[in-house]
PDB file of C-alpha atoms in Angstrom:
ATOM      1  CA  LEU A  10      59.511 -96.927 -43.445  1.00 47.00           C
ATOM      2  CA  GLU A  11      62.646 -98.988 -43.971  1.00 51.00           C
ATOM      3  CA  SER A  12      64.405 -98.346 -40.662  1.00 50.00           C
ATOM      4  CA  ARG A  13      66.811-100.998 -39.397  1.00 50.00           C
ATOM      5  CA  GLU A  14      64.678-101.603 -36.352  1.00 53.00           C
ATOM      6  CA  MET A  15      61.638-102.436 -38.448  1.00 53.00           C
ATOM      7  CA  LEU A  16      63.676-104.894 -40.486  1.00 51.00           C
ATOM      8  CA  ARG A  17      65.332-106.510 -37.472  1.00 54.00           C
ATOM      9  CA  ALA A  18      62.952-109.476 -37.602  1.00 53.00           C
ATOM     10  CA  GLY A  19      64.225-110.339 -41.058  1.00 55.00           C
ATOM     11  CA  ARG A  20      61.134-109.263 -42.955  1.00 59.00           C
ATOM     12  CA  PRO A  21      59.569-105.886 -43.697  1.00 56.00           C
ATOM     13  CA  PRO A  22      56.562-104.995 -41.571  1.00 56.00           C
ATOM     14  CA  ALA A  23      53.262-105.678 -43.289  1.00 78.00           C
ATOM     15  CA  ARG A  24      50.955-103.479 -41.216  1.00 87.00           C
ATOM     16  CA  LEU A  25      51.870 -99.882 -40.463  1.00 88.00           C
ATOM     17  CA  LEU A  26      50.193 -96.926 -38.803  1.00 89.00           C
ATOM     18  CA  TYR A  27      50.664 -93.316 -39.879  1.00 89.00           C
ATOM     19  CA  PHE A  28      49.569 -91.154 -36.948  1.00 87.00           C
ATOM     20  CA  ASN A  29      49.312 -87.418 -37.497  1.00 83.00           C
ATOM     21  CA  PRO A  30      46.913 -85.794 -35.016  1.00 77.00           C
ATOM     22  CA  ARG A  31      47.637 -82.368 -36.507  1.00 68.00           C
ATOM     23  CA  VAL A  32      45.522 -83.232 -39.558  1.00 62.00           C
ATOM     24  CA  GLY A  33      41.758 -83.510 -39.347  1.00 53.00           C
ATOM     25  CA  SER A  34      40.891 -80.112 -37.927  1.00 48.00           C
ATOM     26  CA  ARG A  35      40.518 -76.571 -39.223  1.00 48.00           C
ATOM     27  CA  ARG A  36      43.171 -75.523 -36.742  1.00 47.00           C
ATOM     28  CA  ASP A  37      46.830 -75.538 -37.749  1.00 47.00           C
ATOM     29  CA  ALA A  38      45.990 -73.663 -40.956  1.00 46.00           C
ATOM     30  CA  GLY A  39      49.571 -72.569 -41.459  1.00 47.00           C
ATOM     31  CA  VAL A  40      50.991 -76.063 -41.820  1.00 52.00           C
ATOM     32  CA  VAL A  41      48.100 -78.142 -43.166  1.00 57.00           C
ATOM     33  CA  ALA A  42      49.418 -78.251 -46.741  1.00 63.00           C
ATOM     34  CA  TYR A  43      52.863 -79.292 -45.532  1.00 67.00           C
ATOM     35  CA  LEU A  44      51.395 -82.049 -43.340  1.00 70.00           C
ATOM     36  CA  HIS A  45      49.257 -83.382 -46.175  1.00 73.00           C
ATOM     37  CA  GLU A  46      52.357 -83.586 -48.354  1.00 77.00           C
ATOM     38  CA  LEU A  47      54.062 -85.683 -45.693  1.00 79.00           C
ATOM     39  CA  ARG A  48      51.041 -87.965 -45.509  1.00 81.00           C
ATOM     40  CA  SER A  49      51.013 -88.374 -49.279  1.00 84.00           C
ATOM     41  CA  GLY A  50      54.676 -89.352 -49.225  1.00 85.00           C
ATOM     42  CA  VAL A  51      54.108 -92.019 -46.580  1.00 85.00           C
ATOM     43  CA  VAL A  52      51.041 -93.383 -48.417  1.00 87.00           C
ATOM     44  CA  ASP A  53      52.880 -93.556 -51.746  1.00 89.00           C
ATOM     45  CA  GLU A  54      55.922 -95.278 -50.245  1.00 86.00           C
ATOM     46  CA  ALA A  55      53.798 -97.815 -48.365  1.00 85.00           C
ATOM     47  CA  ALA A  56      51.968 -98.651 -51.593  1.00 86.00           C
ATOM     48  CA  ARG A  57      55.261 -99.048 -53.450  1.00 85.00           C
ATOM     49  CA  LEU A  58      56.558-101.476 -50.823  1.00 81.00           C
ATOM     50  CA  GLY A  59      53.298-103.413 -50.604  1.00 81.00           C
ATOM     51  CA  TYR A  60      52.585-102.491 -46.963  1.00 85.00           C
ATOM     52  CA  THR A  61      49.139-102.177 -45.446  1.00 86.00           C
ATOM     53  CA  LEU A  62      48.871 -98.657 -44.071  1.00 89.00           C
ATOM     54  CA  ARG A  63      46.293 -97.185 -41.720  1.00 87.00           C
ATOM     55  CA  CYS A  64      46.163 -93.401 -41.320  1.00 86.00           C
ATOM     56  CA  LEU A  65      44.857 -91.727 -38.188  1.00 83.00           C
ATOM     57  CA  GLY A  66      44.338 -87.996 -37.820  1.00 77.00           C
ATOM     58  CA  ARG A  67      43.124 -85.795 -34.990  1.00 67.00           C
ATOM     59  CA  GLU A  68      39.916 -87.781 -34.677  1.00 65.00           C
ATOM     60  CA  GLY A  69      41.770 -91.059 -34.159  1.00 61.00           C
ATOM     61  CA  ARG A  70      42.664 -92.807 -30.912  1.00 67.00           C
ATOM     62  CA  LEU A  71      45.523 -95.206 -30.267  1.00 69.00           C
ATOM     63  CA  GLY A  72      43.236 -97.922 -28.942  1.00 66.00           C
ATOM     64  CA  GLY A  73      44.148-101.490 -28.087  1.00 64.00           C
ATOM     65  CA  GLU A  74      42.358-102.954 -31.092  1.00 61.00           C
ATOM     66  CA  ILE A  75      44.458-100.879 -33.462  1.00 66.00           C
ATOM     67  CA  LEU A  76      47.724-101.455 -31.628  1.00 68.00           C
ATOM     68  CA  SER A  77      47.330-105.236 -31.552  1.00 71.00           C
ATOM     69  CA  ARG A  78      47.354-105.336 -35.341  1.00 78.00           C
ATOM     70  CA  LEU A  79      50.439-103.242 -36.024  1.00 85.00           C
ATOM     71  CA  ASP A  80      54.015-104.100 -36.940  1.00 85.00           C
ATOM     72  CA  GLY A  81      55.290-100.528 -36.909  1.00 87.00           C
ATOM     73  CA  ALA A  82      54.255 -96.883 -36.866  1.00 88.00           C
ATOM     74  CA  VAL A  83      55.264 -93.491 -38.223  1.00 88.00           C
ATOM     75  CA  GLY A  84      54.021 -90.422 -36.365  1.00 87.00           C
ATOM     76  CA  ILE A  85      54.147 -86.641 -36.044  1.00 84.00           C
ATOM     77  CA  VAL A  86      53.532 -86.130 -32.336  1.00 83.00           C
ATOM     78  CA  TYR A  87      55.195 -83.247 -30.505  1.00 77.00           C
ATOM     79  CA  PRO A  88      56.069 -83.165 -26.800  1.00 74.00           C
ATOM     80  CA  GLY A  89      53.187 -81.451 -25.056  1.00 73.00           C
ATOM     81  CA  ASP A  90      50.549 -82.762 -27.459  1.00 77.00           C
ATOM     82  CA  PRO A  91      47.591 -84.542 -25.775  1.00 81.00           C
ATOM     83  CA  TRP A  92      48.537 -87.733 -27.634  1.00 82.00           C
ATOM     84  CA  TYR A  93      52.225 -87.661 -26.690  1.00 83.00           C
ATOM     85  CA  GLY A  94      51.976 -90.057 -23.737  1.00 85.00           C
ATOM     86  CA  ALA A  95      50.148 -92.696 -25.785  1.00 84.00           C
ATOM     87  CA  TRP A  96      52.658 -92.268 -28.605  1.00 85.00           C
ATOM     88  CA  ARG A  97      55.616 -92.799 -26.265  1.00 85.00           C
ATOM     89  CA  ARG A  98      53.963 -95.931 -24.848  1.00 85.00           C
ATOM     90  CA  LEU A  99      53.537 -97.208 -28.393  1.00 86.00           C
ATOM     91  CA  HIS A 100      57.311 -96.753 -28.868  1.00 86.00           C
ATOM     92  CA  ARG A 101      57.834 -99.367 -26.151  1.00 85.00           C
ATOM     93  CA  ARG A 102      55.564-101.912 -27.867  1.00 85.00           C
ATOM     94  CA  ILE A 103      56.466-101.768 -31.556  1.00 85.00           C
ATOM     95  CA  PRO A 104      59.104-100.091 -33.749  1.00 86.00           C
ATOM     96  CA  CYS A 105      58.181 -96.426 -34.301  1.00 87.00           C
ATOM     97  CA  VAL A 106      59.674 -93.578 -36.289  1.00 87.00           C
ATOM     98  CA  ASP A 107      59.198 -89.927 -35.296  1.00 87.00           C
ATOM     99  CA  LEU A 108      58.687 -87.720 -38.343  1.00 82.00           C
ATOM    100  CA  THR A 109      59.720 -84.039 -38.025  1.00 74.00           C
ATOM    101  CA  ALA A 110      58.774 -83.951 -34.316  1.00 63.00           C
ATOM    102  CA  HIS A 111      61.986 -84.658 -32.441  1.00 60.00           C
ATOM    103  CA  ASP A 112      62.305 -85.238 -28.705  1.00 59.00           C
ATOM    104  CA  GLU A 113      66.049 -85.718 -28.234  1.00 57.00           C
ATOM    105  CA  THR A 114      65.511 -87.423 -24.877  1.00 55.00           C
ATOM    106  CA  ALA A 115      63.140 -90.026 -26.263  1.00 57.00           C
ATOM    107  CA  ALA A 116      63.165 -90.492 -30.034  1.00 53.00           C
ATOM    108  CA  GLU A 117      65.270 -93.469 -31.088  1.00 68.00           C
ATOM    109  CA  ASN A 118      64.306 -93.327 -34.768  1.00 79.00           C
ATOM    110  CA  TYR A 119      63.893 -89.850 -36.205  1.00 76.00           C
ATOM    111  CA  VAL A 120      63.515 -88.463 -39.726  1.00 77.00           C
ATOM    112  CA  GLY A 121      63.505 -84.696 -40.009  1.00 74.00           C
ATOM    113  CA  THR A 122      65.584 -81.566 -40.107  1.00 73.00           C
ATOM    114  CA  LYS A 123      68.692 -80.514 -38.257  1.00 79.00           C
ATOM    115  CA  GLU A 124      67.597 -77.062 -37.239  1.00 82.00           C
ATOM    116  CA  ALA A 125      70.950 -75.598 -36.205  1.00 85.00           C
ATOM    117  CA  SER A 126      72.861 -77.080 -39.159  1.00 87.00           C
ATOM    118  CA  GLY A 127      70.308 -75.764 -41.632  1.00 88.00           C
ATOM    119  CA  MET A 128      70.614 -72.242 -40.288  1.00 91.00           C
ATOM    120  CA  GLY A 129      74.388 -72.593 -40.409  1.00 92.00           C
ATOM    121  CA  LEU A 130      74.162 -73.270 -44.146  1.00 93.00           C
ATOM    122  CA  LEU A 131      71.993 -70.188 -44.527  1.00 93.00           C
ATOM    123  CA  VAL A 132      74.544 -68.032 -42.706  1.00 95.00           C
ATOM    124  CA  ASP A 133      77.344 -69.518 -44.844  1.00 96.00           C
ATOM    125  CA  HIS A 134      75.455 -68.444 -47.957  1.00 95.00           C
ATOM    126  CA  LEU A 135      74.836 -64.928 -46.665  1.00 96.00           C
ATOM    127  CA  VAL A 136      78.479 -64.503 -45.693  1.00 96.00           C
ATOM    128  CA  SER A 137      79.545 -65.676 -49.164  1.00 95.00           C
ATOM    129  CA  ARG A 138      77.384 -62.866 -50.574  1.00 95.00           C
ATOM    130  CA  GLY A 139      79.231 -60.288 -48.511  1.00 95.00           C
ATOM    131  CA  HIS A 140      76.892 -59.861 -45.540  1.00 96.00           C
ATOM    132  CA  ARG A 141      78.512 -59.218 -42.174  1.00 95.00           C
ATOM    133  CA  ARG A 142      75.615 -57.870 -40.084  1.00 95.00           C
ATOM    134  CA  ILE A 143      73.277 -60.860 -39.933  1.00 95.00           C
ATOM    135  CA  ALA A 144      70.282 -61.067 -37.605  1.00 94.00           C
ATOM    136  CA  PHE A 145      67.710 -63.679 -36.621  1.00 94.00           C
ATOM    137  CA  PHE A 146      63.994 -63.044 -36.080  1.00 92.00           C
ATOM    138  CA  GLY A 147      61.680 -65.544 -34.414  1.00 89.00           C
ATOM    139  CA  VAL A 148      58.517 -65.212 -32.356  1.00 83.00           C
ATOM    140  CA  SER A 149      57.082 -68.646 -31.582  1.00 75.00           C
ATOM    141  CA  GLY A 150      59.294 -69.544 -28.628  1.00 73.00           C
ATOM    142  CA  GLN A 151      59.161 -73.203 -29.686  1.00 73.00           C
ATOM    143  CA  ALA A 152      62.129 -75.524 -29.467  1.00 73.00           C
ATOM    144  CA  PHE A 153      62.808 -75.378 -33.196  1.00 79.00           C
ATOM    145  CA  THR A 154      63.001 -71.577 -33.047  1.00 84.00           C
ATOM    146  CA  ARG A 155      65.538 -71.668 -30.245  1.00 84.00           C
ATOM    147  CA  ASP A 156      67.558 -74.325 -32.113  1.00 85.00           C
ATOM    148  CA  ARG A 157      67.568 -72.215 -35.265  1.00 88.00           C
ATOM    149  CA  ALA A 158      68.611 -69.125 -33.340  1.00 90.00           C
ATOM    150  CA  ARG A 159      71.486 -71.084 -31.789  1.00 89.00           C
ATOM    151  CA  GLY A 160      72.463 -72.273 -35.265  1.00 91.00           C
ATOM    152  CA  VAL A 161      72.742 -68.696 -36.480  1.00 93.00           C
ATOM    153  CA  VAL A 162      74.826 -67.671 -33.461  1.00 92.00           C
ATOM    154  CA  SER A 163      77.173 -70.656 -33.827  1.00 92.00           C
ATOM    155  CA  ALA A 164      77.676 -70.007 -37.535  1.00 94.00           C
ATOM    156  CA  LEU A 165      78.412 -66.321 -36.941  1.00 95.00           C
ATOM    157  CA  ARG A 166      81.067 -67.273 -34.408  1.00 94.00           C
ATOM    158  CA  LEU A 167      82.606 -69.789 -36.814  1.00 95.00           C
ATOM    159  CA  HIS A 168      82.926 -66.973 -39.347  1.00 95.00           C
ATOM    160  CA  ARG A 169      84.418 -64.772 -36.612  1.00 95.00           C
ATOM    161  CA  LEU A 170      81.629 -62.256 -37.010  1.00 94.00           C
ATOM    162  CA  PRO A 171      80.290 -60.228 -34.089  1.00 89.00           C
ATOM    163  CA  VAL A 172      77.212 -61.614 -32.353  1.00 89.00           C
ATOM    164  CA  LYS A 173      75.011 -58.787 -31.106  1.00 89.00           C
ATOM    165  CA  SER A 174      72.356 -59.936 -28.662  1.00 89.00           C
ATOM    166  CA  ALA A 175      69.979 -57.304 -30.057  1.00 90.00           C
ATOM    167  CA  PHE A 176      70.247 -58.987 -33.466  1.00 92.00           C
ATOM    168  CA  ILE A 177      68.899 -62.313 -32.136  1.00 91.00           C
ATOM    169  CA  HIS A 178      65.153 -62.078 -31.624  1.00 90.00           C
ATOM    170  CA  GLY A 179      64.083 -65.592 -30.684  1.00 78.00           C
ATOM    171  CA  GLY A 180      62.139 -64.874 -27.516  1.00 51.00           C
ATOM    172  CA  ASP A 181      58.771 -66.084 -26.380  1.00 43.00           C
ATOM    173  CA  VAL A 182      56.819 -62.904 -27.055  1.00 38.00           C
ATOM    174  CA  LEU A 183      53.366 -63.929 -28.228  1.00 40.00           C
ATOM    175  CA  PRO A 184      50.329 -63.550 -25.945  1.00 40.00           C
ATOM    176  CA  GLU A 185      49.727 -66.403 -23.529  1.00 38.00           C
ATOM    177  CA  ALA A 186      45.959 -66.315 -23.466  1.00 32.00           C
ATOM    178  CA  THR A 187      45.617 -69.975 -22.491  1.00 32.00           C
ATOM    179  CA  GLY A 188      48.584 -70.246 -20.157  1.00 33.00           C
ATOM    180  CA  LYS A 189      50.829 -71.766 -22.813  1.00 37.00           C
ATOM    181  CA  ARG A 190      52.613 -70.522 -25.895  1.00 39.00           C
ATOM    182  CA  GLU A 191      50.344 -69.458 -28.742  1.00 39.00           C
ATOM    183  CA  THR A 192      52.006 -70.317 -32.054  1.00 43.00           C
ATOM    184  CA  ARG A 193      51.068 -70.562 -35.715  1.00 44.00           C
ATOM    185  CA  ARG A 194      50.380 -74.254 -35.173  1.00 44.00           C
ATOM    186  CA  SER A 195      47.836 -73.617 -32.429  1.00 45.00           C
ATOM    187  CA  ILE A 196      46.015 -70.555 -33.757  1.00 45.00           C
ATOM    188  CA  PRO A 197      42.608 -71.162 -35.417  1.00 47.00           C
ATOM    189  CA  GLU A 198      42.376 -70.482 -39.118  1.00 49.00           C
ATOM    190  CA  HIS A 199      40.025 -67.510 -38.739  1.00 47.00           C
ATOM    191  CA  LEU A 200      42.637 -65.775 -36.545  1.00 48.00           C
ATOM    192  CA  ALA A 201      45.531 -66.328 -38.950  1.00 52.00           C
ATOM    193  CA  LEU A 202      45.312 -62.826 -40.408  1.00 57.00           C
ATOM    194  CA  SER A 203      45.360 -61.290 -36.925  1.00 72.00           C
ATOM    195  CA  TYR A 204      48.413 -63.419 -36.150  1.00 71.00           C
ATOM    196  CA  ASP A 205      50.197 -62.122 -39.235  1.00 78.00           C
ATOM    197  CA  ARG A 206      49.498 -58.534 -38.214  1.00 81.00           C
ATOM    198  CA  LEU A 207      50.795 -59.277 -34.723  1.00 82.00           C
ATOM    199  CA  VAL A 208      54.044 -60.713 -36.080  1.00 84.00           C
ATOM    200  CA  LEU A 209      54.524 -57.702 -38.339  1.00 86.00           C
ATOM    201  CA  SER A 210      53.921 -55.385 -35.404  1.00 86.00           C
ATOM    202  CA  ILE A 211      56.517 -57.208 -33.294  1.00 86.00           C
ATOM    203  CA  LEU A 212      58.970 -57.146 -36.193  1.00 88.00           C
ATOM    204  CA  ALA A 213      58.499 -53.411 -36.758  1.00 89.00           C
ATOM    205  CA  ARG A 214      59.080 -52.564 -33.089  1.00 89.00           C
ATOM    206  CA  TRP A 215      62.165 -54.755 -32.930  1.00 90.00           C
ATOM    207  CA  TRP A 216      63.571 -53.346 -36.179  1.00 91.00           C
ATOM    208  CA  ASP A 217      63.113 -49.752 -34.985  1.00 91.00           C
ATOM    209  CA  SER A 218      64.843 -50.591 -31.698  1.00 91.00           C
ATOM    210  CA  LEU A 219      68.062 -51.597 -33.489  1.00 91.00           C
ATOM    211  CA  GLY A 220      69.102 -48.022 -34.148  1.00 87.00           C
ATOM    212  CA  PRO A 221      71.090 -46.825 -37.174  1.00 89.00           C
ATOM    213  CA  GLU A 222      73.264 -49.962 -37.487  1.00 88.00           C
ATOM    214  CA  LYS A 223      70.623 -52.204 -39.032  1.00 93.00           C
ATOM    215  CA  PRO A 224      71.339 -55.798 -40.181  1.00 94.00           C
ATOM    216  CA  SER A 225      72.109 -56.231 -43.856  1.00 94.00           C
ATOM    217  CA  ALA A 226      70.478 -59.697 -43.865  1.00 94.00           C
ATOM    218  CA  LEU A 227      67.747 -61.313 -41.791  1.00 93.00           C
ATOM    219  CA  CYS A 228      67.243 -65.018 -41.050  1.00 93.00           C
ATOM    220  CA  CYS A 229      63.659 -65.828 -40.057  1.00 90.00           C
ATOM    221  CA  GLU A 230      62.366 -68.729 -37.996  1.00 86.00           C
ATOM    222  CA  THR A 231      60.095 -69.988 -40.815  1.00 81.00           C
ATOM    223  CA  ASP A 232      59.389 -69.321 -44.470  1.00 78.00           C
ATOM    224  CA  ARG A 233      55.982 -67.903 -43.503  1.00 75.00           C
ATOM    225  CA  VAL A 234      57.548 -65.283 -41.253  1.00 81.00           C
ATOM    226  CA  ALA A 235      60.075 -64.498 -43.995  1.00 80.00           C
ATOM    227  CA  ALA A 236      57.215 -63.957 -46.466  1.00 76.00           C
ATOM    228  CA  LEU A 237      55.636 -61.475 -44.037  1.00 72.00           C
ATOM    229  CA  ASP A 238      58.896 -59.538 -43.889  1.00 58.00           C
TER     230      ASP A 238
END
């Protein structure tokens, strides 16, 4: 909320928008709690600073009436989302901050995680505990999964440990029933259990394919996948 761009005019913005189209539906069951925590943090900080904050979820639209009354915006809008084009156009009109959803080619102001660096810290910890056969397991095929897989590979090489391609499972392996990747974020809540069983099935087949030299430690793409393991 206190980015340099927002303060460039010499005064803090008075009217902000928090746009999170991933909240407001029964879909996205796996990340709803996390997204509500983010929203609560933005609401609390806006109240502390005395800003007027409007929150829009999935049901909201970035209409002209709303945009004309804004000084800045914070949003969680991923490339490929139906609202992404409108969100990028809003970037050109007022100062905006991308929260967790990072498009490296577009996002000027970004607050979120460094996927590869985070996985590097995880590998550092595992190596310090004596592990030398470290693997990565991911299934979503999303950009963050690929970034995390690359982080594991880079960290292994920094530690001069062997990188076995069979130990890096970050492929796009889920069914493509709608012509695009099906991930935890896009699977309806009532199918979540079926999704979990599918991930476990993929994990079991991959694990069996590794032969007798199994990894001694496994890095997973998300905490939810790790909990399934």
